[in-house]
Short mmCIF file of C-alpha atoms in Angstrom, two decimals:
data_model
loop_
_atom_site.label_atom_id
_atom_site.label_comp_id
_atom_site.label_asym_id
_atom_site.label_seq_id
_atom_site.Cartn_x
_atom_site.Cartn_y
_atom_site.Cartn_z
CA UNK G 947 36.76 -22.24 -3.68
CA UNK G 948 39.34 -19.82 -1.93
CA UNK G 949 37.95 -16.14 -0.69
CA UNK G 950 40.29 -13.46 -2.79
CA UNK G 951 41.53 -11.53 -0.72
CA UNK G 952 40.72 -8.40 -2.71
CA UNK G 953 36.99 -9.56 -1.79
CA UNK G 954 37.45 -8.35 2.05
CA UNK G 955 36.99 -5.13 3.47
CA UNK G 956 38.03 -3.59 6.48
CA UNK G 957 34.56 -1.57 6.34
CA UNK G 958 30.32 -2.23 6.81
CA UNK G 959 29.24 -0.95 4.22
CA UNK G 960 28.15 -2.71 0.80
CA UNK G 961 29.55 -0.93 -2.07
CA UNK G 962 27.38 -2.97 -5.25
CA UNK G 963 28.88 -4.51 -7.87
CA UNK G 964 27.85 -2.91 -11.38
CA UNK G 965 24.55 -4.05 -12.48
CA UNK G 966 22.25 -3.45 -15.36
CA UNK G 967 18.43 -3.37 -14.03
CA UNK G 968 18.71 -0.10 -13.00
CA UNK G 969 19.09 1.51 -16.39
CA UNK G 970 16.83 -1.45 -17.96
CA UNK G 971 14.31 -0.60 -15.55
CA UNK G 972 14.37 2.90 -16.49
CA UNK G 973 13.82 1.97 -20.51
CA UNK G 974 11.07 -0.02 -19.53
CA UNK G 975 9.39 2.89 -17.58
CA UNK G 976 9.93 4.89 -20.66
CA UNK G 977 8.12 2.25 -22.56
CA UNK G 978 5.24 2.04 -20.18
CA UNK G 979 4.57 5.86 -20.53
CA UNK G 980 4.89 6.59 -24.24
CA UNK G 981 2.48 3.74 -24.31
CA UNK G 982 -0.09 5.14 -21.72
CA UNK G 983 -0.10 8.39 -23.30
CA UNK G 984 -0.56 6.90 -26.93
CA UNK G 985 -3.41 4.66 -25.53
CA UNK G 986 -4.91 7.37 -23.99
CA UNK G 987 -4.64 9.78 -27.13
CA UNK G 988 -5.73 6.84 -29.44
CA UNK G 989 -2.87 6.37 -31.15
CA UNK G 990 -2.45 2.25 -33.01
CA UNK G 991 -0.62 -0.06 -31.12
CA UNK G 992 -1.13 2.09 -27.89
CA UNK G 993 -2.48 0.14 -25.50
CA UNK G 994 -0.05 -3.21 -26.97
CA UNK G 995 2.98 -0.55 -25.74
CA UNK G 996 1.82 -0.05 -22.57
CA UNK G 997 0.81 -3.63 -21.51
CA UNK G 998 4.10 -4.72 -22.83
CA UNK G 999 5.94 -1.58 -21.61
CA UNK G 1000 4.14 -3.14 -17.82
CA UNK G 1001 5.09 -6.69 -18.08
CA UNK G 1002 9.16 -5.51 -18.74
CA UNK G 1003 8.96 -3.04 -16.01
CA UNK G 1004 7.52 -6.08 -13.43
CA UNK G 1005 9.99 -8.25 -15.12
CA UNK G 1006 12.59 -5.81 -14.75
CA UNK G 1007 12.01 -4.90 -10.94
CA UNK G 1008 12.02 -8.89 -10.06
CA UNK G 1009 15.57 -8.87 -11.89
CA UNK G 1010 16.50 -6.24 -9.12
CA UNK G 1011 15.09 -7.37 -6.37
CA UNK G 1012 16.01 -10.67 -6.78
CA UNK G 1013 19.84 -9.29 -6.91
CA UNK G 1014 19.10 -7.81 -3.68
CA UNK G 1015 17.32 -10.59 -2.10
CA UNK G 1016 20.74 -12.74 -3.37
CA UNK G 1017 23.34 -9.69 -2.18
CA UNK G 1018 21.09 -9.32 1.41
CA UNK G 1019 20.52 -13.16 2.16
CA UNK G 1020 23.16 -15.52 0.53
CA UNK G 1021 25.78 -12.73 -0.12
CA UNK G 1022 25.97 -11.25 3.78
CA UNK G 1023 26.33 -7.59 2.39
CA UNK G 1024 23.40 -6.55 4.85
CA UNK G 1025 25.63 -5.44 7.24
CA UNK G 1026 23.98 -3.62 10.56
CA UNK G 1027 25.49 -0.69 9.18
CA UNK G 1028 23.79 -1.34 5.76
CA UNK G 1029 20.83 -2.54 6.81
CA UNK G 1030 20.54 0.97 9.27
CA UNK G 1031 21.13 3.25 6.10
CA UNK G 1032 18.09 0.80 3.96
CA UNK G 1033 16.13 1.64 6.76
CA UNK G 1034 15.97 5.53 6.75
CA UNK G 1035 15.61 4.84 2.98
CA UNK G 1036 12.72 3.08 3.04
CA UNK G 1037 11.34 5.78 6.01
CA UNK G 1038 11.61 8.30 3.39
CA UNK G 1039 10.40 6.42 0.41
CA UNK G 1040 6.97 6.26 2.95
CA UNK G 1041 7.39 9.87 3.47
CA UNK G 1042 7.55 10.85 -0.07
CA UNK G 1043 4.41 8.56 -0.70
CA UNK G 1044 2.78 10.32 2.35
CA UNK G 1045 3.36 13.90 0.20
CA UNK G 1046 2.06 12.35 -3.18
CA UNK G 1047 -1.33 11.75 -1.05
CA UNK G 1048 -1.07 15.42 0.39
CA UNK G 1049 -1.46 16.41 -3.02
CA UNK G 1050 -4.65 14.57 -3.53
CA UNK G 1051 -6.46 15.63 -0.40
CA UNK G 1052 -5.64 19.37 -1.15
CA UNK G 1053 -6.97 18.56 -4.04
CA UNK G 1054 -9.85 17.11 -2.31
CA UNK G 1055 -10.40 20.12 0.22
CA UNK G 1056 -9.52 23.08 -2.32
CA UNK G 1057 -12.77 21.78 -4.07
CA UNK G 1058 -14.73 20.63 -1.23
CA UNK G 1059 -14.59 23.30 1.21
CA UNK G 1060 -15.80 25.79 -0.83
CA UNK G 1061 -18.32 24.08 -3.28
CA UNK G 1062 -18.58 26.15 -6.40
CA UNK G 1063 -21.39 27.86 -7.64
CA UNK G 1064 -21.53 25.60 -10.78
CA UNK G 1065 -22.30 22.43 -8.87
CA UNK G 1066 -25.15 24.04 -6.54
CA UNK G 1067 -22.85 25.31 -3.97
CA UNK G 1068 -23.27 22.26 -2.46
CA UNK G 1069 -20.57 19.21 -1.45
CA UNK G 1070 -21.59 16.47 -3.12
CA UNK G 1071 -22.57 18.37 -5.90
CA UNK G 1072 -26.45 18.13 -7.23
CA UNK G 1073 -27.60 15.40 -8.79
CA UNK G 1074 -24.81 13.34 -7.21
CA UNK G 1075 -24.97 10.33 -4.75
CA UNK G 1076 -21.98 9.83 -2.65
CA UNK G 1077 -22.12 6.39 -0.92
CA UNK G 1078 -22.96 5.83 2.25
CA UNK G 1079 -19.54 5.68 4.61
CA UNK G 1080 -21.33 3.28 7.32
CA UNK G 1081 -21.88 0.19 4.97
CA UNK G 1082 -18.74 -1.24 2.82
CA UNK G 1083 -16.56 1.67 3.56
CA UNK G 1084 -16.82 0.85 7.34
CA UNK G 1085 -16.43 -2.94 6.80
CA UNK G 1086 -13.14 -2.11 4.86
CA UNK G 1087 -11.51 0.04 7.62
CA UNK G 1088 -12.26 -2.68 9.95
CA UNK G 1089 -10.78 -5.32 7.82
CA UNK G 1090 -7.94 -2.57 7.29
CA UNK G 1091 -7.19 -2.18 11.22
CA UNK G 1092 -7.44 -5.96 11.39
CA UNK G 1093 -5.06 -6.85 8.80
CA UNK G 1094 -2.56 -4.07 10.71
CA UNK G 1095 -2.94 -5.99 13.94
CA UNK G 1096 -2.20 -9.90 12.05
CA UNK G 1097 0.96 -8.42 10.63
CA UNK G 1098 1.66 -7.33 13.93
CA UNK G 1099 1.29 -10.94 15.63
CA UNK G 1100 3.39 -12.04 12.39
CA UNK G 1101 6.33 -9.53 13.29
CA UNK G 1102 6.43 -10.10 16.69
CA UNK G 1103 6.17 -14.25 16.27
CA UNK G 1104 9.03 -14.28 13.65
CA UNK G 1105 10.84 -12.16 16.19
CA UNK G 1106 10.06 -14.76 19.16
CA UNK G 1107 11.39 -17.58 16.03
CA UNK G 1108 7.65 -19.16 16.09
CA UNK G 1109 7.39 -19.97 12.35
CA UNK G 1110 3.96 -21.50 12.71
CA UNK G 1111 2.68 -17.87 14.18
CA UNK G 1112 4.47 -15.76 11.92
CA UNK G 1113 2.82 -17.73 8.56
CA UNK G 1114 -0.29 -17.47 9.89
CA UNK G 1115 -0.34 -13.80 10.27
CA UNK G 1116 1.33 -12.88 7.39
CA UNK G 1117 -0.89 -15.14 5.32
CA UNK G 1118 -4.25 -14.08 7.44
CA UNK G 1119 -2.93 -10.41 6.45
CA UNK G 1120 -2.57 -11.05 2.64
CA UNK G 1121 -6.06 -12.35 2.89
CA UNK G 1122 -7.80 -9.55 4.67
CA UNK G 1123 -6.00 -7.53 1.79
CA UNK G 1124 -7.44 -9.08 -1.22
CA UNK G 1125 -11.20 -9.02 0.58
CA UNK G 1126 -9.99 -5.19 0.59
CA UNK G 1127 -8.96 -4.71 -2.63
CA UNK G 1128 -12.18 -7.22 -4.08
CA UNK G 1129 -14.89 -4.95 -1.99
CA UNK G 1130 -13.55 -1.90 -3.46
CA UNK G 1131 -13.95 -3.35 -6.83
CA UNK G 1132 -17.55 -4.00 -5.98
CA UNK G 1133 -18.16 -0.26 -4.61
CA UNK G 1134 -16.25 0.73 -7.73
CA UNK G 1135 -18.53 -1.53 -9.81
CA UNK G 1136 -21.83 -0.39 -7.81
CA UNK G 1137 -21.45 3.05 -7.59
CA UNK G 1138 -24.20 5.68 -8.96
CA UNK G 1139 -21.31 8.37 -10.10
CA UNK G 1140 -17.77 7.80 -12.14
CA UNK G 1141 -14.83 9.08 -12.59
CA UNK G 1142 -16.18 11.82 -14.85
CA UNK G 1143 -19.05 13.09 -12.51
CA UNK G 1144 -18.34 16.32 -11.97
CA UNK G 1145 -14.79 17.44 -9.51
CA UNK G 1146 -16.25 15.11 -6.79
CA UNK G 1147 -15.92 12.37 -9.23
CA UNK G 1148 -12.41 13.32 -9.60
CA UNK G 1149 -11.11 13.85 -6.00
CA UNK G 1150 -13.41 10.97 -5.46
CA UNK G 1151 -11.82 8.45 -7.43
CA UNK G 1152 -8.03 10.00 -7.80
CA UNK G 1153 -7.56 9.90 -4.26
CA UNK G 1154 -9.51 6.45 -3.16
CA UNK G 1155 -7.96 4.60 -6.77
CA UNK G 1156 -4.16 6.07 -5.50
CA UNK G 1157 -4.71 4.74 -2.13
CA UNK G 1158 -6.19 1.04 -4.31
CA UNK G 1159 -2.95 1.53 -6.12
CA UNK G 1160 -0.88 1.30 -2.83
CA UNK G 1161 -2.95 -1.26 -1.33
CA UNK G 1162 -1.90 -3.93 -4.35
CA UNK G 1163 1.34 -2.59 -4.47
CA UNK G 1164 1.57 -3.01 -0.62
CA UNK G 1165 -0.31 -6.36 -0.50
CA UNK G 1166 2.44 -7.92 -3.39
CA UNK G 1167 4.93 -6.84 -0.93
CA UNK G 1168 3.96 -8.28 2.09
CA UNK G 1169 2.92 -11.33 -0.25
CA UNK G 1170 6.89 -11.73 -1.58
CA UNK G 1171 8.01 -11.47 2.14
CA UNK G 1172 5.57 -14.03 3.00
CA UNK G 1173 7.22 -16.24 0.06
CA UNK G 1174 10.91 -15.27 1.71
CA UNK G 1175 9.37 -16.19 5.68
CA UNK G 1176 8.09 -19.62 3.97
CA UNK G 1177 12.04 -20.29 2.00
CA UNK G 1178 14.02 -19.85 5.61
CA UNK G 1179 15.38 -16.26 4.13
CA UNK G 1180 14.20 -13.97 7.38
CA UNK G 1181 15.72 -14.29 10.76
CA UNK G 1182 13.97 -13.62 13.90
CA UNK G 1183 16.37 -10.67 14.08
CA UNK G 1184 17.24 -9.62 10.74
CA UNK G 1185 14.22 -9.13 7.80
CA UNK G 1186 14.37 -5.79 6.52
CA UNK G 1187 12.24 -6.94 3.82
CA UNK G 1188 9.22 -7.90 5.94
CA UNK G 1189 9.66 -4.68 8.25
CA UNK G 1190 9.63 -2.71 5.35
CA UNK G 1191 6.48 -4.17 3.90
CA UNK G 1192 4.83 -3.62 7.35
CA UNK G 1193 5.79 -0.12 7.51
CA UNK G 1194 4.60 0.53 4.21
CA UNK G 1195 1.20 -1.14 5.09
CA UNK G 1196 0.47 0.48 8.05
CA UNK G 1197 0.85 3.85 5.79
CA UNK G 1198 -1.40 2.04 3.45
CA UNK G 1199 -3.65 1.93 6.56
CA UNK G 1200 -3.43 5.21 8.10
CA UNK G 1201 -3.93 6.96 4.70
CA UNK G 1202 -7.03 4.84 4.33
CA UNK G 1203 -8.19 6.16 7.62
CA UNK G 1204 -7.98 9.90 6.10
CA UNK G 1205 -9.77 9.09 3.43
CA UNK G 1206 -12.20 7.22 5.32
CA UNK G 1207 -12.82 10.82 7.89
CA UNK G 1208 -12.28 13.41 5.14
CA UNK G 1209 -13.43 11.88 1.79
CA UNK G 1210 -16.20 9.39 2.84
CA UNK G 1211 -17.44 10.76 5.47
CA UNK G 1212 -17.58 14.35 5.75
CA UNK G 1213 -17.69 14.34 1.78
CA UNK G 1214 -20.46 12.57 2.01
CA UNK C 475 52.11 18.85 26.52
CA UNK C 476 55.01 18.58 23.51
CA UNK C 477 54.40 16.62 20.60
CA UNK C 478 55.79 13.39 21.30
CA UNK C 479 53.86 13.37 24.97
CA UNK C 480 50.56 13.84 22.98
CA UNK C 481 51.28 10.82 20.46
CA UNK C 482 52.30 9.04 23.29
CA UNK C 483 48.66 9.74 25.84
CA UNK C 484 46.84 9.27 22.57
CA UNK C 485 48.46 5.76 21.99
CA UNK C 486 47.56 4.97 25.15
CA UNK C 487 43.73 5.42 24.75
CA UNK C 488 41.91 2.14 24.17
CA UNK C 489 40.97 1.63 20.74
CA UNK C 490 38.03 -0.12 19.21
CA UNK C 491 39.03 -3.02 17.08
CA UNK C 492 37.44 -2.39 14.13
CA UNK C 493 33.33 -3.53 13.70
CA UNK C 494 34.75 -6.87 15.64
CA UNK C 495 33.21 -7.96 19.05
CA UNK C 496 36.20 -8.26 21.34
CA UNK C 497 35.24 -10.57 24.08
CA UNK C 498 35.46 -7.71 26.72
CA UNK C 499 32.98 -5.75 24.49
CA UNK C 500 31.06 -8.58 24.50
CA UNK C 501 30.89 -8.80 28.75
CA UNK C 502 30.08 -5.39 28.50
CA UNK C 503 27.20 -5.34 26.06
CA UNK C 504 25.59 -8.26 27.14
CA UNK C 505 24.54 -8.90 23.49
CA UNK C 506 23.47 -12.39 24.43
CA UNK C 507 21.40 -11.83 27.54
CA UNK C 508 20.02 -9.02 25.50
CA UNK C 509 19.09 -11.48 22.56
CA UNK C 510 17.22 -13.67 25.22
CA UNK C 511 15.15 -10.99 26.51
CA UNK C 512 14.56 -9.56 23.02
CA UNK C 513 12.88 -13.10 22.28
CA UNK C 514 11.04 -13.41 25.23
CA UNK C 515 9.47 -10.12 25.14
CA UNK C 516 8.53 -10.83 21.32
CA UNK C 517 6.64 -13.93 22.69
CA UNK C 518 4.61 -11.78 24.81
CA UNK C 519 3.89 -9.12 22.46
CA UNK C 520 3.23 -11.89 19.33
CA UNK C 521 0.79 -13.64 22.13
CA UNK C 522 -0.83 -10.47 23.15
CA UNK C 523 -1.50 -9.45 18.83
CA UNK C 524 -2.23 -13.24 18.39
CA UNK C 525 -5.48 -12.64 20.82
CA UNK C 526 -6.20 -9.03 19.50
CA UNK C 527 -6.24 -10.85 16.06
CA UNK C 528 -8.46 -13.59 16.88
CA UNK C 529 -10.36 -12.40 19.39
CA UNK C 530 -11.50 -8.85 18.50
CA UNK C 531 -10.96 -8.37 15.10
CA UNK C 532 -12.23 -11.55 13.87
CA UNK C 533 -15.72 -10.87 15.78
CA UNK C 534 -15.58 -7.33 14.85
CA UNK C 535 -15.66 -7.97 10.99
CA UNK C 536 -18.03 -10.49 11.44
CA UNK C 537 -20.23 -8.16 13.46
CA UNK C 538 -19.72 -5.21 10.93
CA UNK C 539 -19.93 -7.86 7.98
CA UNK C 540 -23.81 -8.52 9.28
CA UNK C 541 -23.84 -4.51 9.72
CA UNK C 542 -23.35 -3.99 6.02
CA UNK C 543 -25.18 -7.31 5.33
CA UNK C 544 -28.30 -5.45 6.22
CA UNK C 545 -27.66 -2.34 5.54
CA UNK C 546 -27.04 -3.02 1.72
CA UNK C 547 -30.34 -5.10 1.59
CA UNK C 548 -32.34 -2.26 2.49
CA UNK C 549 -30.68 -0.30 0.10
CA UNK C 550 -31.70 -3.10 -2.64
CA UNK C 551 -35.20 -2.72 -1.37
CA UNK C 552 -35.21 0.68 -1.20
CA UNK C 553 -34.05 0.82 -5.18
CA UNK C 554 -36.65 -1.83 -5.99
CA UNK C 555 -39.53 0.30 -4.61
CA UNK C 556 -38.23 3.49 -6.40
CA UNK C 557 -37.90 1.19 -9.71
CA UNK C 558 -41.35 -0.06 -9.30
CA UNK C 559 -42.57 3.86 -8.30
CA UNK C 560 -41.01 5.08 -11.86
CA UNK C 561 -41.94 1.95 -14.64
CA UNK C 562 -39.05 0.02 -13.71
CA UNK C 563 -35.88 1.91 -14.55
CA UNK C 564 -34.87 4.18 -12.20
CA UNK C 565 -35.26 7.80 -12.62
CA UNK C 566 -32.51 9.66 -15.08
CA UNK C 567 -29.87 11.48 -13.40
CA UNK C 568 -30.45 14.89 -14.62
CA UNK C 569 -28.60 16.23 -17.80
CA UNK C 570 -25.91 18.90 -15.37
CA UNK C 571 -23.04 19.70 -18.00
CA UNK C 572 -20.94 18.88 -14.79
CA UNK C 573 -21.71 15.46 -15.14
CA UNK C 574 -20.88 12.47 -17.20
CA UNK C 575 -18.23 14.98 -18.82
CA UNK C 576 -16.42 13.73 -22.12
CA UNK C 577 -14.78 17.57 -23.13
CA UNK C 578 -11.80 15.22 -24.34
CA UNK C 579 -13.65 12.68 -26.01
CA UNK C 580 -14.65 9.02 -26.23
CA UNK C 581 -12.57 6.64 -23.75
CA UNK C 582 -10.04 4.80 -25.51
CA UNK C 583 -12.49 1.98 -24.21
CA UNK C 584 -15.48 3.25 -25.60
CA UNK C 585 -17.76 6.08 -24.50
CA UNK C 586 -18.77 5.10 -20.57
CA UNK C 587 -16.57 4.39 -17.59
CA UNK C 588 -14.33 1.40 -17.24
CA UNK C 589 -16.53 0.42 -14.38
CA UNK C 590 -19.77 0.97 -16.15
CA UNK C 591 -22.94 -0.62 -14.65
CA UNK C 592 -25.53 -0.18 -17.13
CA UNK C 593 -28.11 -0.56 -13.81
CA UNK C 594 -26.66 2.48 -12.29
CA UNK C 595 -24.68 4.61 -14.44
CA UNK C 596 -26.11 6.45 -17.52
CA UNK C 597 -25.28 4.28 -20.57
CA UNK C 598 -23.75 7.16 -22.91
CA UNK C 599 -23.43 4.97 -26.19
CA UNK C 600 -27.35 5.27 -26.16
CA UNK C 601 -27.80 9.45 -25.92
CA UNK C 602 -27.26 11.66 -28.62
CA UNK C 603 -24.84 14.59 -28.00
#
């Protein structure tokens, strides 16, 4: 068991060792779209593509990130230098998720603020029932805002090195998500007007079913650093993972809050 | 300042060892004393989110929870009584070519929504186009 001496390096950063997920998760992306777009178009077999074209790409990604996880926590690559650079990228990963909802609320406004003449002139168009923003909508920003402030006690306890506090944020957190996520459902479910209702049907659901997107995608990543708190794999002063998960939820959050002002309520 | 007196002053300047803590650098930084205040400010802030958490939120969704409790009740009520107004089905949305749109076709799913409620949307299987 002798270090080679090859092995050290008289430099912080983490140059990473050849690996293959990258380009296997780029097949399997491939895979998931040609079978969207046959499933969509009707083509046999379509929708057997794409679920299968899904589970590689999730199977895929855990490959990678479980490299990482193994290169960050058992491996000591995360330098302070490294872990500084993974930092402005995940700043602008949240930034470039921030412009991919810009695009949705222009949509949103081009159509809204001038209604067109075919739907009455009117925003909601006639004949169409938007929901009211003071029942479930409300109850969902408050249990948004609350699950920002949890995570917060959760940071700030791991920080301190209280492991009781910081498990029962995080895990109070991942709850208040998945009430989230189930009362949209329900709204989704309940609702007088779909998808196909006219262009407030579309900005309606493109830009609230994104932000649904994000808020599984963000819950699943606060729920894996929640796994990592629970194994002993964050430090009270190094757990890039769980910052990064918190950053991306409170974007989560504040997007919500947008769509909450612009789409819910003054669309309404 | 000729060449060798320049190699020589620049020689002389202290250099950094590498990403290494020299103890000196160490007395300087006070990385430990900063460590200890960097933990005992997190145990205020973690105690001062831990009461937000609990103590405000926790009501508040309660509180909104009994909000929307009532809220959607009336709503039920309200739909009951137009039911009952219009022979028990509620009255047709109107036939705008905005709405309910299918210019593509049938879903791969079938012809409504994927979150098709049969008590509030317009079952499309049933018209004829």
């Amino acid at each position: 068991m002798s270090i080679n001496r090859n092995l050290i390096q008289n430099f912080p950063f983490h140059l990473v060792e050849i690996s293959p997920w990258p380009l296997l998760v780029s097949f399997t992306l491939l895979n998931m779209a040609i079978g969207g777009v046959m499933y969509m178009h009707g083509y046999p077999y379509g929708g057997a593509i794409l679920s299968l074209g899904f589970a590689l790409t999730a199977s895929a990604m855990a490959l990678w990130f479980k490299d990482i996880v193994a290169e960050a926590t058992y491996l000591g690559c995360h330098t302070t230098q490294v872990q500084k650079g993974l930092t402005i990228g995940v700043v602008l990963f949240i930034i470039s998720e921030v412009f991919a909802f810009l695009s949705v609320f222009w949509a949103f406004f081009h159509s809204s603020l001038s209604p067109a003449i075919e739907i009455g002139g009117v925003w909601p168009p006639q004949g169409i029932t938007a929901l009211d923003p003071f029942a479930i909508p409300l109850l969902n920003t408050i249990l948004l805002l609350s699950s920002g402030a949890f995570v917060t006690y959760g940071h700030h306890a791991l920080i301190q090195g209280n492991r009781e506090g910081a498990i029962l944020g995080t895990l109070l957190t991942i709850v208040l998500a998945v009430i989230f996520t189930c009362l949209q459902y329900y709204e989704y479910s309940e609702a007088a007007f779909t998808f196909s209702d006219s262009v407030y049907g579309s900005a309606f659901y493109a830009s609230t079913g994104l932000h649904g997107f994000h808020v599984i995608i963000g819950t699943i990543f606060i729920a894996v650093a929640f796994i990592r708190l629970i194994n002993y794999h964050l430090t009270n002063s190094h757990h890039q993972g769980f910052e990064a998960a918190i950053l991306y939820w409170h974007m989560v959050d504040v997007i919500w809050l947008f769509l909450f002002i612009a789409v819910y309520y003054w669309g309404g | 300042m000729s060449m060798i007196a320049r190699r020589a002053a620049l020689r002389a300047l202290p250099r950094a060892r590498g990403y290494a803590n020299t103890t000196a650098d160490l007395m300087t930084t006070n990385w430990a004393d900063k460590q200890a205040a960097l933990r005992s400010h997190a145990a205020e802030t973690a105690a001062l989110w831990r009461r937000i958490s609990f103590f405000f939120c926790l009501p508040a969704i309660a509180v909104t929870a009994l909000w929307v409790h009532k809220v959607e009740t009336e709503h039920a009520e309200h739909q009951e009584h137009i039911r009952a107004e219009h022979g028990g089905e509620l009255p047709e949305t109107p036939n705008y070519e905005y709405l309910n749109k299918r210019s593509s076709g049938p879903y791969p799913w079938g012809m409504n929504s994927l979150f098709f409620n049969p008590k509030v949307n317009k079952d499309l299987t049933k018209t004829d186009e």
